[in-house]
Coordinates of C-alpha atoms and ligand atoms in Angstrom, one line a residue:
X288 CA -45.6 189.3 -39.6
X289 CA -42.5 188.7 -37.2
X290 CA -41.8 186.1 -34.7
X291 CA -39.5 185.6 -31.9
X292 CA -38.5 182.1 -30.8
X293 CA -36.8 181.9 -27.3
X294 CA -34.9 178.6 -26.2
X295 CA -34.3 178.6 -30.3
X296 CA -30.9 176.4 -29.6
X297 CA -32.6 173.2 -27.8
X298 CA -34.1 170.4 -29.2
X299 CA -37.4 171.6 -30.3
X300 CA -36.4 175.4 -30.7
X301 CA -33.9 174.2 -33.4
X302 CA -36.5 172.2 -35.6
X303 CA -39.2 174.7 -35.2
X304 CA -36.9 177.8 -36.0
X305 CA -36.2 175.7 -39.4
X306 CA -39.7 174.7 -39.8
X307 CA -41.2 178.5 -39.1
X308 CA -38.5 180.0 -41.5
X309 CA -39.5 177.4 -44.2
X310 CA -43.4 178.7 -43.7
X311 CA -42.8 182.3 -43.2
X312 CA -39.3 183.2 -44.4
X313 CA -36.0 183.2 -42.6
X314 CA -36.0 186.9 -42.1
X315 CA -39.4 186.9 -40.5
X316 CA -38.5 184.3 -37.8
X317 CA -35.9 185.9 -35.3
X318 CA -34.2 182.7 -33.2
X319 CA -32.8 183.6 -29.6
X320 CA -31.2 181.7 -26.7
X321 CA -28.8 182.0 -23.9
X322 CA -26.4 179.8 -26.1
X323 CA -25.6 180.7 -29.1
X324 CA -26.1 177.5 -31.9
X325 CA -22.7 176.6 -33.4
X326 CA -23.8 176.7 -37.2
X327 CA -24.9 179.5 -39.0
X328 CA -28.8 180.4 -37.6
X329 CA -29.1 184.2 -38.6
X330 CA -31.0 185.9 -37.3
X331 CA -30.2 185.0 -34.0
X332 CA -30.2 187.0 -30.7
X333 CA -28.9 186.4 -27.5
X334 CA -31.7 186.4 -24.9
X335 CA -31.7 185.6 -21.3
X336 CA -35.7 185.1 -20.8
X337 CA -35.1 186.6 -17.3
X338 CA -33.8 189.8 -19.0
X339 CA -37.4 191.8 -19.1
X340 CA -35.9 194.8 -20.9
X341 CA -34.0 192.8 -23.4
X342 CA -37.3 191.3 -24.4
X343 CA -39.0 194.4 -24.5
X344 CA -36.2 195.9 -27.1
X345 CA -36.4 192.7 -29.2
X346 CA -40.5 193.3 -29.6
X347 CA -39.8 196.7 -30.4
X348 CA -36.9 196.7 -32.9
X349 CA -38.1 193.8 -34.4
X350 CA -41.8 194.4 -34.5
X351 CA -42.5 191.1 -33.0
X352 CA -45.9 190.1 -33.9
X353 CA -45.7 186.4 -32.5
X354 CA -43.7 184.5 -29.6
X355 CA -43.0 180.9 -29.3
X356 CA -41.6 180.6 -25.9
X357 CA -39.4 177.7 -25.6
X358 CA -36.7 178.5 -23.1
X359 CA -37.3 176.3 -20.2
X360 CA -35.4 174.1 -18.0
X361 CA -36.5 170.7 -18.3
X362 CA -37.9 167.5 -16.0
X363 CA -34.2 165.8 -14.8
X364 CA -31.8 168.9 -15.2
X365 CA -34.6 171.1 -13.2
X366 CA -34.6 168.8 -10.1
X367 CA -30.6 169.8 -9.6
X368 CA -31.9 173.5 -9.0
X369 CA -35.9 173.8 -8.0
X370 CA -35.9 177.6 -7.6
X371 CA -33.8 178.3 -10.7
X372 CA -36.0 176.1 -12.7
X373 CA -39.1 178.0 -11.1
X374 CA -37.8 181.3 -11.9
X375 CA -36.5 180.6 -15.7
X376 CA -39.9 178.4 -16.3
X377 CA -42.6 180.6 -14.6
X378 CA -41.1 184.3 -14.7
X379 CA -39.6 183.7 -18.3
X380 CA -43.6 183.0 -19.3
X381 CA -45.1 185.9 -17.2
X382 CA -42.8 188.3 -18.9
X383 CA -43.3 187.1 -22.3
X384 CA -47.3 187.1 -21.5
X385 CA -47.1 190.4 -20.0
X386 CA -45.3 191.9 -23.1
X387 CA -47.6 190.3 -25.2
X388 CA -50.6 191.6 -23.4
X389 CA -48.9 195.4 -23.6
X390 CA -47.5 195.3 -27.4
X391 CA -50.9 193.6 -28.4
X392 CA -49.2 190.6 -30.0
X393 CA -51.5 188.2 -32.3
X394 CA -50.5 184.9 -30.9
X395 CA -48.3 183.2 -28.2
X396 CA -47.3 179.7 -28.4
X397 CA -46.3 177.9 -25.3
X398 CA -45.2 174.5 -24.8
X399 CA -46.5 172.4 -21.9
X400 CA -45.6 168.7 -20.8
X401 CA -46.9 165.2 -19.7
X402 CA -45.1 166.5 -16.8
X403 CA -47.7 168.6 -15.4
X404 CA -49.3 164.6 -14.5
X405 CA -48.4 163.4 -11.1
X406 CA -49.4 160.9 -8.4
X407 CA -53.5 161.8 -8.9
X408 CA -53.6 161.4 -12.4
X409 CA -55.2 158.2 -14.4
X410 CA -52.0 156.6 -16.1
X411 CA -53.7 155.0 -19.1
X412 CA -55.4 157.1 -21.8
X413 CA -54.9 160.4 -19.4
X414 CA -57.8 162.4 -20.1
X415 CA -57.6 166.2 -21.2
X416 CA -59.0 167.2 -17.7
X417 CA -57.5 164.6 -15.5
X418 CA -56.5 165.6 -11.6
X419 CA -53.0 167.2 -11.9
X420 CA -50.6 167.0 -9.0
X421 CA -46.9 167.0 -10.6
X422 CA -44.2 165.9 -8.6
X423 CA -41.5 167.6 -10.3
X424 CA -40.6 171.3 -10.1
X425 CA -40.7 171.3 -13.7
X426 CA -44.0 170.1 -14.0
X427 CA -45.5 172.7 -11.2
X428 CA -43.7 175.5 -13.2
X429 CA -45.4 174.0 -16.4
X430 CA -49.0 173.5 -14.7
X431 CA -49.0 177.1 -13.3
X432 CA -47.9 178.2 -16.5
X433 CA -51.0 176.8 -18.5
X434 CA -53.2 178.5 -16.0
X435 CA -51.4 181.7 -16.6
X436 CA -52.2 181.3 -20.3
X437 CA -55.5 180.3 -19.6
X438 CA -56.0 183.5 -17.5
X439 CA -54.4 186.3 -20.1
X440 CA -56.7 184.6 -22.4
X441 CA -59.7 185.0 -20.1
X442 CA -58.6 188.4 -18.7
X443 CA -57.2 190.0 -21.7
X444 CA -58.4 187.9 -24.8
X445 CA -54.5 187.4 -25.2
X446 CA -54.6 184.4 -28.3
X447 CA -52.1 182.0 -26.3
X448 CA -52.0 178.4 -27.4
X449 CA -50.5 175.7 -25.8
X450 CA -49.5 171.6 -26.4
X451 CA -48.8 169.3 -23.8
X452 CA -46.1 167.5 -25.8
X453 CA -44.8 163.8 -24.6
X454 CA -41.4 162.6 -25.2
X455 CA -40.0 164.3 -28.4
X456 CA -37.7 162.0 -30.8
X457 CA -35.9 163.6 -33.6
X458 CA -32.7 162.9 -35.5
X459 CA -31.4 166.5 -35.8
X460 CA -31.1 167.6 -32.3
X461 CA -30.1 166.4 -29.4
X462 CA -32.4 166.5 -25.9
X463 CA -31.5 169.0 -23.2
X464 CA -31.8 167.1 -19.8
X465 CA -35.3 165.5 -19.5
X466 CA -36.7 162.0 -18.4
X467 CA -37.9 161.0 -22.0
X468 CA -33.9 161.6 -23.4
X469 CA -33.5 158.0 -23.3
X470 CA -35.6 157.8 -26.3
X471 CA -33.1 159.7 -28.6
X472 CA -29.7 158.9 -26.9
X473 CA -30.4 155.1 -27.4
X474 CA -30.2 155.8 -31.2
X475 CA -27.0 157.2 -31.3
X476 CA -25.6 154.4 -29.1
X477 CA -27.2 151.3 -30.9
X478 CA -25.4 152.7 -33.9
X479 CA -22.6 153.8 -32.9
X480 CA -21.4 151.6 -29.8
X481 CA -24.1 148.5 -30.5
X482 CA -25.3 149.0 -26.8
X483 CA -26.9 151.2 -24.4
X484 CA -27.1 151.3 -20.7
X485 CA -30.8 152.7 -20.2
X486 CA -31.5 154.7 -17.1
X487 CA -35.2 153.7 -17.3
X488 CA -36.5 150.4 -16.1
X489 CA -37.5 147.7 -19.2
X490 CA -41.2 148.2 -18.3
X491 CA -41.4 152.0 -18.2
X492 CA -44.2 153.2 -20.6
X493 CA -44.2 156.7 -21.4
X494 CA -46.1 159.0 -24.4
X495 CA -43.8 160.2 -27.3
X496 CA -44.0 161.9 -30.4
X497 CA -41.5 161.8 -33.4
X498 CA -40.2 165.5 -34.1
X499 CA -42.0 165.7 -37.6
X500 CA -45.4 165.4 -35.7
X501 CA -44.7 167.7 -33.4
X502 CA -43.8 170.1 -35.9
X503 CA -47.4 169.3 -37.4
X504 CA -49.0 169.6 -34.1
X505 CA -47.6 172.9 -33.4
X506 CA -48.1 174.7 -36.7
X507 CA -51.8 173.1 -37.2
X508 CA -52.6 174.3 -33.7
X509 CA -50.9 178.2 -34.5
X510 CA -52.7 178.3 -37.6
X511 CA -56.3 177.0 -36.6
X512 CA -59.1 179.5 -36.5
X513 CA -59.6 181.0 -32.8
X514 CA -63.0 180.0 -32.7
X515 CA -61.6 176.4 -32.8
X516 CA -59.4 176.6 -29.9
X517 CA -61.6 175.6 -27.2
X518 CA -58.8 174.9 -24.6
X519 CA -56.4 177.6 -23.4
X520 CA -54.3 175.7 -20.7
X521 CA -52.6 173.0 -22.4
X522 CA -54.1 170.5 -25.5
X523 CA -53.1 166.8 -24.8
X524 CA -51.6 165.2 -27.9
X525 CA -49.7 162.1 -28.2
X526 CA -47.9 160.1 -31.2
X527 CA -47.2 156.6 -29.5
X528 CA -46.3 155.0 -26.3
X529 CA -43.8 152.2 -25.9
X530 CA -41.4 151.0 -23.0
X531 CA -37.6 150.7 -23.1
X532 CA -37.7 146.8 -23.7
X533 CA -40.3 147.7 -26.8
X534 CA -38.0 150.5 -28.4
X535 CA -35.1 148.0 -27.8
X536 CA -37.0 145.4 -29.9
X537 CA -38.0 147.8 -32.4
X538 CA -34.2 148.9 -33.3
X539 CA -33.4 145.1 -33.3
X540 CA -35.3 144.8 -36.4
X541 CA -32.7 147.1 -38.0
X542 CA -29.7 146.3 -35.8
X543 CA -29.8 142.7 -34.8
X544 CA -26.9 142.5 -32.6
X545 CA -27.9 145.9 -30.6
X546 CA -27.8 145.0 -26.8
X547 CA -29.2 147.0 -24.1
X548 CA -28.9 147.1 -20.0
X549 CA -30.8 148.7 -17.5
X550 CA -29.4 151.2 -14.8
X551 CA -32.2 153.3 -13.2
X552 CA -31.5 156.4 -11.4
X553 CA -33.3 159.3 -10.1
X554 CA -35.1 159.5 -13.2
X555 CA -37.1 156.6 -12.8
X556 CA -39.2 157.9 -10.0
X557 CA -40.1 161.0 -12.3
X558 CA -40.9 158.7 -15.1
X559 CA -43.1 156.3 -12.5
X560 CA -45.2 159.7 -11.7
X561 CA -46.2 160.3 -15.4
X562 CA -49.0 159.0 -17.6
X563 CA -48.1 155.8 -19.8
X564 CA -50.5 156.9 -22.6
X565 CA -52.6 160.1 -23.3
X566 CA -56.1 160.7 -24.4
X567 CA -56.1 163.5 -27.1
X568 CA -59.4 163.1 -28.4
X569 CA -59.9 167.1 -27.7
X570 CA -57.2 168.3 -29.9
X571 CA -58.5 165.8 -32.7
X572 CA -62.0 167.2 -32.2
X573 CA -61.0 171.0 -32.1
X574 CA -58.5 171.3 -34.9
X575 CA -58.0 168.1 -36.5
X576 CA -55.1 166.6 -34.8
X577 CA -53.7 163.5 -36.1
X578 CA -50.5 161.7 -35.7
X579 CA -48.4 160.0 -38.8
X580 CA -45.9 158.2 -36.7
X581 CA -45.9 154.9 -34.9
X582 CA -43.2 152.9 -33.1
X583 CA -42.0 151.1 -36.1
X584 CA -42.1 154.3 -38.6
X585 CA -40.5 156.4 -36.4
X586 CA -37.4 153.9 -35.5
X587 CA -37.0 153.2 -39.3
X588 CA -36.9 157.2 -39.9
X589 CA -34.2 157.7 -36.8
X590 CA -31.9 155.0 -38.2
X591 CA -32.1 155.8 -41.9
X592 CA -31.5 159.6 -41.2
X593 CA -28.9 159.1 -38.3
X594 CA -27.2 156.4 -40.4
X595 CA -26.9 159.4 -43.3
X596 CA -25.4 161.8 -40.8
X597 CA -22.8 159.5 -39.5
X598 CA -21.8 158.5 -43.1
X599 CA -21.6 162.2 -43.9
X600 CA -19.3 162.9 -40.7
X601 CA -17.2 159.8 -41.5
X602 CA -16.2 161.6 -45.4
Ligands
NAD965 P1 -33.9 172.2 -24.2 O1 -33.7 172.0 -22.9 O2 -33.4 171.3 -25.3 O3 -34.1 173.5 -25.1 C1 -34.2 174.6 -24.2 C2 -33.5 176.1 -24.3 O4 -33.7 177.0 -23.4 C3 -32.0 175.5 -24.6 O5 -31.6 175.7 -25.6 C4 -31.5 176.6 -23.3 O6 -30.3 177.2 -23.7 C5 -32.7 177.6 -23.4 N1 -32.7 178.3 -22.0 C6 -32.6 177.9 -20.7 N2 -32.6 178.8 -20.2 C7 -32.9 180.0 -20.5 C8 -32.9 181.5 -20.2 N3 -32.8 181.8 -18.8 N4 -33.2 182.2 -21.2 C9 -33.4 181.9 -22.6 N5 -33.1 180.5 -23.2 C10 -32.8 179.8 -21.9 O7 -35.4 172.1 -24.3 P2 -36.7 171.7 -25.7 O8 -36.5 169.7 -25.5 O9 -36.1 172.2 -27.0 O10 -37.9 172.1 -25.2 C11 -38.6 173.1 -25.7 C12 -39.8 173.6 -25.1 O11 -40.8 172.4 -25.2 C13 -39.7 173.8 -23.4 O12 -40.3 174.7 -22.7 C14 -40.1 172.2 -22.8 O13 -40.6 172.4 -21.3 C15 -41.2 171.9 -23.9 N6 -41.2 170.4 -23.9 C16 -40.4 169.6 -24.4 C17 -40.5 168.1 -24.7 C18 -39.2 167.0 -25.0 O14 -39.6 166.0 -25.0 N7 -38.6 168.0 -25.5 C19 -41.7 167.7 -24.0 C20 -42.7 168.7 -23.6 C21 -42.6 169.8 -23.6
AKB966 C1 -38.7 165.8 -20.1 O1 -38.7 164.6 -20.2 O2 -38.9 166.3 -19.3 C2 -39.1 166.3 -21.6 C3 -41.0 166.5 -21.2 C4 -41.4 165.2 -21.4 O3 -41.3 167.5 -20.9 N1 -39.0 165.6 -22.5

């Protein structure tokens, strides 16, 4: 088995590469990105996902059997350059899917997102098969991507699997330009400045998931027997739902003097267009999905590990 991870230098890719290397061995997992990590992360290859010939060479040279295709431009950054975002997010995926078909790869993982939800989607306990009319180019590209994944599965029997991640929160990598980024930034600000100015309103409820749960969801989905995968667009999955006000309260249980104020910007409209909570029954039924982290457990873990890394950097 030889796995290629695209977008491996991002918030999720950094941790997913590490997770896959623990399972399959370091040499079996090739990390790639347009930006080189600033720490030793070999084997690493520079790869722009729009360079189809380079992807082909990597598949051939490293005899790739599986691809985890993470490279993308996220919701907030995507709005600064819609056409580039569509190109990277959709054409990048189409190259991966078509090369996976041509080289008969065993599996492809495509991370979708709650950003596929939009103005027509029920906001509470959003069902798997909810109406989808995304308002961002990021959401549009991921929804089109889900449909292409389903098409390649139906037409070419490609074993492509996908999760609609909610906002992902972790202590070992920084988010890359999304609307849920506040839920990571707030921890750094609380520990370093004791204060955070939030770009969303205090009552903005969004679905979230701790990185450990995201890694488990991904590896469990990919390890599941193909007969258990009844969804080939993107499985709803969730860990918890909270507002900035509730997160600030949870942080105050550990840092009593922590203060927060709110200056909503353009990301408020994006957050308002997404669901507040997710029904992930289908993932639970099909391949046994079960989150382990709620708001309190995630907050305690984030503060513990970020405190440790701040102390290590100070020494
Ligand atoms: P990120 O922005 O942190 O990382 C994306 C990576 O893709 C970056 O390292 C970037 O350099 C790389 N990239 C951008 N353009 C590229 C190109 N042309 N060629 C190759 N690489 C390129 O994002 P992330 O949070 O790690 O997200 C990873 C995937 O998971 C994305 O597909 C994203 O849509 C999805 N996702 C993330 C979240 C989340 O909360 N983090 C939630 C839902 C879905
Ligand atoms: C974003 O906010 O854009 C991402 C996501 C939910 O897809 N974190």
